[in-house]
mmCIF file of C-alpha atoms in Angstrom:
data_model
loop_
_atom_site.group_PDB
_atom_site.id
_atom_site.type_symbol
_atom_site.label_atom_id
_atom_site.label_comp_id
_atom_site.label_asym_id
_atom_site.label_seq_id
_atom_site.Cartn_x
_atom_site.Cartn_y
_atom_site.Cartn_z
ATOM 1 C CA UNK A 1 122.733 96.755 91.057
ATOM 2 C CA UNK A 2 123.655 100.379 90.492
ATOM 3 C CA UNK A 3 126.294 102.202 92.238
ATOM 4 C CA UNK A 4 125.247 105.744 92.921
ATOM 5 C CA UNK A 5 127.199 106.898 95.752
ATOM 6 C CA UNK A 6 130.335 109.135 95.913
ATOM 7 C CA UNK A 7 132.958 108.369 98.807
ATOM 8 C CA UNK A 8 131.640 110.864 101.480
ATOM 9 C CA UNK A 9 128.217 109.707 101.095
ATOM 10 C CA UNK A 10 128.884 106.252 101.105
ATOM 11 C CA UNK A 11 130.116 106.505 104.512
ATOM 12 C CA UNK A 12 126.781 107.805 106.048
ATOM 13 C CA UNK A 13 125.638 105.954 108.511
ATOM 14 C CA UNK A 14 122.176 104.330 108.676
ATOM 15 C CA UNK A 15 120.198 101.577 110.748
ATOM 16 C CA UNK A 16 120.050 98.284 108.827
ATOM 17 C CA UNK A 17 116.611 96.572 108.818
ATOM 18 C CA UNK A 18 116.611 94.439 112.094
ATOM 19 C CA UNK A 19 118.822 97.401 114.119
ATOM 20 C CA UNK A 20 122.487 95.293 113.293
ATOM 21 C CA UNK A 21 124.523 94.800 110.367
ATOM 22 C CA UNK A 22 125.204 91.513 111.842
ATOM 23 C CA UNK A 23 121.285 90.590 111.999
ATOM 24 C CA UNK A 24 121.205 90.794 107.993
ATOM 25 C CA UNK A 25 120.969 87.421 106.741
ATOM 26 C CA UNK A 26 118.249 86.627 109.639
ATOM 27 C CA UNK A 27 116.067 89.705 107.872
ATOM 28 C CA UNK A 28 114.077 87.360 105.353
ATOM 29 C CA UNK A 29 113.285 84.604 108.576
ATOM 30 C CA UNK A 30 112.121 87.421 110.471
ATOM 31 C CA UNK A 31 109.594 88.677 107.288
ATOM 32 C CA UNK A 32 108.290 85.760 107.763
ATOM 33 C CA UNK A 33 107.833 84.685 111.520
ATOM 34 C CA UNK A 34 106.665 88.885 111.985
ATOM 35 C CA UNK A 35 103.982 87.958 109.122
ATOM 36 C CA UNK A 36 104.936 90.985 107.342
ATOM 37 C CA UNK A 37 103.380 89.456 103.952
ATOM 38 C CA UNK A 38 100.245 90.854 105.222
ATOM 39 C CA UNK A 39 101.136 94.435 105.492
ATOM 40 C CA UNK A 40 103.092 94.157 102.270
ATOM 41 C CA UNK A 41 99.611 92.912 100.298
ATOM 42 C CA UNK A 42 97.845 95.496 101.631
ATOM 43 C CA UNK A 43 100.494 98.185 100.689
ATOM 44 C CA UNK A 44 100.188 96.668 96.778
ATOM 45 C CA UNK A 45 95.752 96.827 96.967
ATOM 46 C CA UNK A 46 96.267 100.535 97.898
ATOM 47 C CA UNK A 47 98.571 100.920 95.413
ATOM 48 C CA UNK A 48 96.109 100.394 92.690
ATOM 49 C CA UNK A 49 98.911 99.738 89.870
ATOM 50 C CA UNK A 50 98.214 99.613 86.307
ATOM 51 C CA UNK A 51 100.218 98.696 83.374
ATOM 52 C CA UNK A 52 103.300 100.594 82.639
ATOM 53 C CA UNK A 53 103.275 102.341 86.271
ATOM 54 C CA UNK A 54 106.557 103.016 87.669
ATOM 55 C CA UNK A 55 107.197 102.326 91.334
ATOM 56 C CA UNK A 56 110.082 102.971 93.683
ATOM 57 C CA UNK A 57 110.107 101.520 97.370
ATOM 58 C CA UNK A 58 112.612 103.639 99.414
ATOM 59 C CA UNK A 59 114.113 101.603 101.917
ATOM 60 C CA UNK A 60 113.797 98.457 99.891
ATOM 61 C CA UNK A 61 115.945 96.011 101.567
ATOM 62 C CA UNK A 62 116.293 92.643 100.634
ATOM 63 C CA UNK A 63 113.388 93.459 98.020
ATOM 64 C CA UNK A 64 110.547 91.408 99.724
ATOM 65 C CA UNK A 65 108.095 94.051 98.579
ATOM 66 C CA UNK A 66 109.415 94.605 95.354
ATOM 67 C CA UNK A 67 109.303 91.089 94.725
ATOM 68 C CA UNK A 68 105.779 90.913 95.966
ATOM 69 C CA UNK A 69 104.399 93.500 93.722
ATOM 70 C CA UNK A 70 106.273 91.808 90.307
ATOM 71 C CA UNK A 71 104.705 88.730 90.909
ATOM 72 C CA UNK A 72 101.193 90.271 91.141
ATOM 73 C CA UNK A 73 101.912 92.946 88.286
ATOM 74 C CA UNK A 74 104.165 91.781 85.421
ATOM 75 C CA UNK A 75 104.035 94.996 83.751
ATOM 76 C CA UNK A 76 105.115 97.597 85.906
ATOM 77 C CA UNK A 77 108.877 99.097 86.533
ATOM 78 C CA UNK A 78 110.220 98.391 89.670
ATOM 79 C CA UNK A 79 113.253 100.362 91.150
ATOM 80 C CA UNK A 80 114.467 99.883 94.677
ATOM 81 C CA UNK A 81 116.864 101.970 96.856
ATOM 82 C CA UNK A 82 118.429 101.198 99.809
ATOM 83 C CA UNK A 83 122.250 101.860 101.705
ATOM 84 C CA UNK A 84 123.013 98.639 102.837
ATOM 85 C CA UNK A 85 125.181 96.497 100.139
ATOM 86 C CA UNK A 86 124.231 93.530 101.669
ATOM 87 C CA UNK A 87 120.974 93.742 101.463
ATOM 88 C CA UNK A 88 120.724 94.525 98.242
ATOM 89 C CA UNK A 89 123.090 91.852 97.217
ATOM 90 C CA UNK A 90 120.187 89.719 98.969
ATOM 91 C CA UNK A 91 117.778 91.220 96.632
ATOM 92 C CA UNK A 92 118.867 90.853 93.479
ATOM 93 C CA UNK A 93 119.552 87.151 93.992
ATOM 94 C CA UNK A 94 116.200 86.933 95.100
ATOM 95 C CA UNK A 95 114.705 88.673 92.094
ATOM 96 C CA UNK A 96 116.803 86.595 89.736
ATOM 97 C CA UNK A 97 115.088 83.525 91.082
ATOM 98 C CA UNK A 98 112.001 84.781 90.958
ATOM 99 C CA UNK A 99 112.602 85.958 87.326
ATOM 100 C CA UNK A 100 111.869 89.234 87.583
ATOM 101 C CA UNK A 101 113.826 92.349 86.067
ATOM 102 C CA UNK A 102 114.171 95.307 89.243
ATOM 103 C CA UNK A 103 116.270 97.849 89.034
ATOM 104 C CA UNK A 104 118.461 98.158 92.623
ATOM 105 C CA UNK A 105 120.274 101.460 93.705
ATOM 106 C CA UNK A 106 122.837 101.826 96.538
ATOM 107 C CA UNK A 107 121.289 105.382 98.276
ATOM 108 C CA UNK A 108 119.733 107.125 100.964
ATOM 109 C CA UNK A 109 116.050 108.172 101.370
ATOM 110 C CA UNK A 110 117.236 111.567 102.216
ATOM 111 C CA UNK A 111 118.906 112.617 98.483
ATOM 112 C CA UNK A 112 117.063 110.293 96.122
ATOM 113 C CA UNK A 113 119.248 109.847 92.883
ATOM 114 C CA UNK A 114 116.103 110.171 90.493
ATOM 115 C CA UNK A 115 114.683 112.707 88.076
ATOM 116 C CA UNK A 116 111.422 115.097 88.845
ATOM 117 C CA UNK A 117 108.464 113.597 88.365
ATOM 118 C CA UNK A 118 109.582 110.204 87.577
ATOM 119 C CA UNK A 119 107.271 107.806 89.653
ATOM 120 C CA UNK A 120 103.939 106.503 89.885
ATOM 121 C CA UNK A 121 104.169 105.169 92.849
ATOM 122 C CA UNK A 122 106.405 105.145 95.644
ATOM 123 C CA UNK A 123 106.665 102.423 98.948
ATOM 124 C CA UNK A 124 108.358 102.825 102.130
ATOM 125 C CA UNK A 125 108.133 99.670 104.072
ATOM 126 C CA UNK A 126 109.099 99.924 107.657
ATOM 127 C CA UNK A 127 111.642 102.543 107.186
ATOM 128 C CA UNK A 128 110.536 105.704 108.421
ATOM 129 C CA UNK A 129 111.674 104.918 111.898
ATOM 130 C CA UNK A 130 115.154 104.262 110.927
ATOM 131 C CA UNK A 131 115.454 108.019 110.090
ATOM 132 C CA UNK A 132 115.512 110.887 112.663
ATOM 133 C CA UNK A 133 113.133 113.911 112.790
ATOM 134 C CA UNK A 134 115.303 115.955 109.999
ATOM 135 C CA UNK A 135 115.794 113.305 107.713
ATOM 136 C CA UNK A 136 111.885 111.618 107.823
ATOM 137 C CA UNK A 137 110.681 115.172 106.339
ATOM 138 C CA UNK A 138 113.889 115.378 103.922
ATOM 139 C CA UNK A 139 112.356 112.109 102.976
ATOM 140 C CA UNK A 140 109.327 113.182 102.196
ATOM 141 C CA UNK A 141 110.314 116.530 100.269
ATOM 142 C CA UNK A 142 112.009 114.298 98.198
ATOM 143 C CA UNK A 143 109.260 111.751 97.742
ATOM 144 C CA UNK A 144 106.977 114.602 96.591
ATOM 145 C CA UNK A 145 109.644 115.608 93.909
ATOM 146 C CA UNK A 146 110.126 112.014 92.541
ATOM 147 C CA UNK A 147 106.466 111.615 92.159
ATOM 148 C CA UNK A 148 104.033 112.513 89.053
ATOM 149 C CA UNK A 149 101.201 114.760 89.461
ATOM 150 C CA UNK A 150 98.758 112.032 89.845
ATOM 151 C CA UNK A 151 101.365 110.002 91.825
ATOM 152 C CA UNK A 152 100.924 108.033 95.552
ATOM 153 C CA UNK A 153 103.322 107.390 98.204
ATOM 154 C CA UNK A 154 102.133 104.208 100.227
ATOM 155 C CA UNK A 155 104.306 104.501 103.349
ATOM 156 C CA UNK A 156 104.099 101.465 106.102
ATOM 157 C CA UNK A 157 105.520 101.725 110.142
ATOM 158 C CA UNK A 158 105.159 101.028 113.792
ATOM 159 C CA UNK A 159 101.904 102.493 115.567
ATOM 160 C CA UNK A 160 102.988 103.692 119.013
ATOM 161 C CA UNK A 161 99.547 104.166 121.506
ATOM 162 C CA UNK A 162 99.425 107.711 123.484
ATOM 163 C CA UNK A 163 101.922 106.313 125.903
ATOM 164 C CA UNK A 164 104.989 105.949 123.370
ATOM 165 C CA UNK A 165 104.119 102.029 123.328
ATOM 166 C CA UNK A 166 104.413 99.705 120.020
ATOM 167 C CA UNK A 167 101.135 98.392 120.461
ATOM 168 C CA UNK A 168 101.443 94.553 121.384
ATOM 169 C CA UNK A 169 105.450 94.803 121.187
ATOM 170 C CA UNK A 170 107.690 95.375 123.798
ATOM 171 C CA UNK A 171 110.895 97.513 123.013
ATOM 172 C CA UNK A 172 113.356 96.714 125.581
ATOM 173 C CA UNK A 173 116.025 94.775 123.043
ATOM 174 C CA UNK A 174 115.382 97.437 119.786
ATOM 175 C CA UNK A 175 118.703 99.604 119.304
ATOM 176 C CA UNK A 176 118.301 103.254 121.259
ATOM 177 C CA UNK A 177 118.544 105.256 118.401
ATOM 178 C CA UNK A 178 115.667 103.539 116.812
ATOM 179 C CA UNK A 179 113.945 103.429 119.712
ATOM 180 C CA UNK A 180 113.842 106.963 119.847
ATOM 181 C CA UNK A 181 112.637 107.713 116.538
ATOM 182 C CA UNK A 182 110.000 105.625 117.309
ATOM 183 C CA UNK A 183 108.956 107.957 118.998
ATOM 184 C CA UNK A 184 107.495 110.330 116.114
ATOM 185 C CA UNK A 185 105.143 107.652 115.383
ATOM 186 C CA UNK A 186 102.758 107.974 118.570
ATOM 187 C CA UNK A 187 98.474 108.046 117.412
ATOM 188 C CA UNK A 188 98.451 109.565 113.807
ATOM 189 C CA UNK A 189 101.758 111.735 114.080
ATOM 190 C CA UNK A 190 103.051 109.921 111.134
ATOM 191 C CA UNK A 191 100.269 110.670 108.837
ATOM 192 C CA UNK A 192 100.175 114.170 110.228
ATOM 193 C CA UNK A 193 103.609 114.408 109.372
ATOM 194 C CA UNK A 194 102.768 113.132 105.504
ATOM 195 C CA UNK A 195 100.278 115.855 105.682
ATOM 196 C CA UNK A 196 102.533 118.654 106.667
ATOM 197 C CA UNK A 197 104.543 117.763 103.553
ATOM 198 C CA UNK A 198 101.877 118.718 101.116
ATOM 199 C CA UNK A 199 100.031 115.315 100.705
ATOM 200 C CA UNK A 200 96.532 114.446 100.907
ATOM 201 C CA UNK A 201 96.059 111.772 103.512
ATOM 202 C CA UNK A 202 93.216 108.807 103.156
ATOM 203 C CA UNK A 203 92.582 107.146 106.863
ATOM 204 C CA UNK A 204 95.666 105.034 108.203
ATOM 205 C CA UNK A 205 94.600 101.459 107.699
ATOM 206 C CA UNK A 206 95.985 99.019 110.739
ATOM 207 C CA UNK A 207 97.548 95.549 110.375
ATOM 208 C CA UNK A 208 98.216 93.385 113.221
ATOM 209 C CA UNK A 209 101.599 91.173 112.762
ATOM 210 C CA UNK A 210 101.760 87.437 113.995
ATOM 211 C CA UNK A 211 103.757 88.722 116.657
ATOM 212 C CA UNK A 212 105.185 92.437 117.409
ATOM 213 C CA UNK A 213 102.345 94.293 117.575
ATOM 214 C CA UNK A 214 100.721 96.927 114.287
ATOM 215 C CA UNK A 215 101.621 98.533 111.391
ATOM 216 C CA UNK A 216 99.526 101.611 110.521
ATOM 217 C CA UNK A 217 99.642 102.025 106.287
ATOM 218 C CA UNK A 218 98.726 105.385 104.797
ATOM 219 C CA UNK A 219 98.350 106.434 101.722
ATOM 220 C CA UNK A 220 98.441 109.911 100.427
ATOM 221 C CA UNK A 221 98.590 111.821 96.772
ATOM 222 C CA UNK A 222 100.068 115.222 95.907
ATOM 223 C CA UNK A 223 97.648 117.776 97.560
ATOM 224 C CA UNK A 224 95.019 118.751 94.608
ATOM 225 C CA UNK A 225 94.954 115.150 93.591
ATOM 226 C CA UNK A 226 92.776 113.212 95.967
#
């Protein structure tokens, strides 16, 4: 795991991945009950990864995706960022078991520590709504700087109906702050969002959990490469 953080940055705070810091080592049981597999396979078909790609997922966590998409493509470079120390602690032990060689970088979505142009592929996995309104675009400027010309970002989150409502999921016991963000992601405002950052948008594809309601995935290229 690489350290990329200097003192004042390291002390940003951030939302963990269930709301908690405390809630960490239940993450992985709740992948699993939530049936988040699903949305996870889909994210890696729309990927369409070939040989040698290089792929970053932003938000990575305890590296369930990551560790998805080695097992189903050997040959690609995996690199996975996230600022929660525990997590990825979580995810390299996980990706040592499952013998499989991912880079993992202590950062935030908002300042990605990577070159121009140095991704095929990026994931974000139910992170989007961690981040407020600012730091969602800053996300995304940076995504489309990280990327190669012919690049993709697959990006994955929480479908609100017209009424502010996770569809099928109540939000009464999510933390306030995240339950505001949420808010951004009401009907297609997140891939009209992607849009607005100079990406061309293919049709959100919907995936229904076990329990908690959907996940709308979209994927989008670099404007001019459609």
């Amino acid at each position: 795991m690489t350290e990329k953080l200097s003192q004042s940055r390291s002390e940003r705070d951030y939302i963990p991945g269930l709301g908690r810091h405390f809630l960490t080592p239940l993450y992985d049981v709740a992948h699993r009950v939530f049936g988040l597999h699903s949305v996870h396979n889909e994210m890696i078909e729309l990927a369409e990864l070939r040989g040698g790609h290089r792929v970053l997922d932003v938000g990575c966590g305890t590296g369930n995706l990551l560790r998805a998409t080695g097992r189903r493509h050997r040959s690609v470079e995996l690199v996975g960022l996230d600022p929660d120390p525990k997590a990825l602690t979580r995810a390299e032990r996980k990706a040592r078991r499952a013998g499989l060689t991912i880079r993992l970088d202590r950062g935030f979505a908002q300042e990605l520590p990577y070159e121009d142009g140095s991704f095929d592929r990026v994931f974000s996995s139910l992170m989007l709504h961690h981040l407020d309104s600012a730091s969602k675009d800053a996300l995304l400027a940076e995504v489309r700087r990280v990327l190669r010309s012919d690049g993709q970002l697959v990006l994955a989150d929480a479908v609100l109906d017209e009424q502010g409502h996770h569809r099928g999921h109540r939000q009464g016991g999510m933390r306030g702050r995240m339950r505001e963000q949420l808010q951004d992601n009401v009907g297609d405002a997140v891939a009209q969002r992607i849009a607005d950052a100079g990406f061309t948008v293919e049709p959100t594809r919907t995936v229904s959990l076990r329990i908690g309601g959907s996940i709308g995935i979209v994927s989008a290229r670099l404007d001019g490469n459609s």
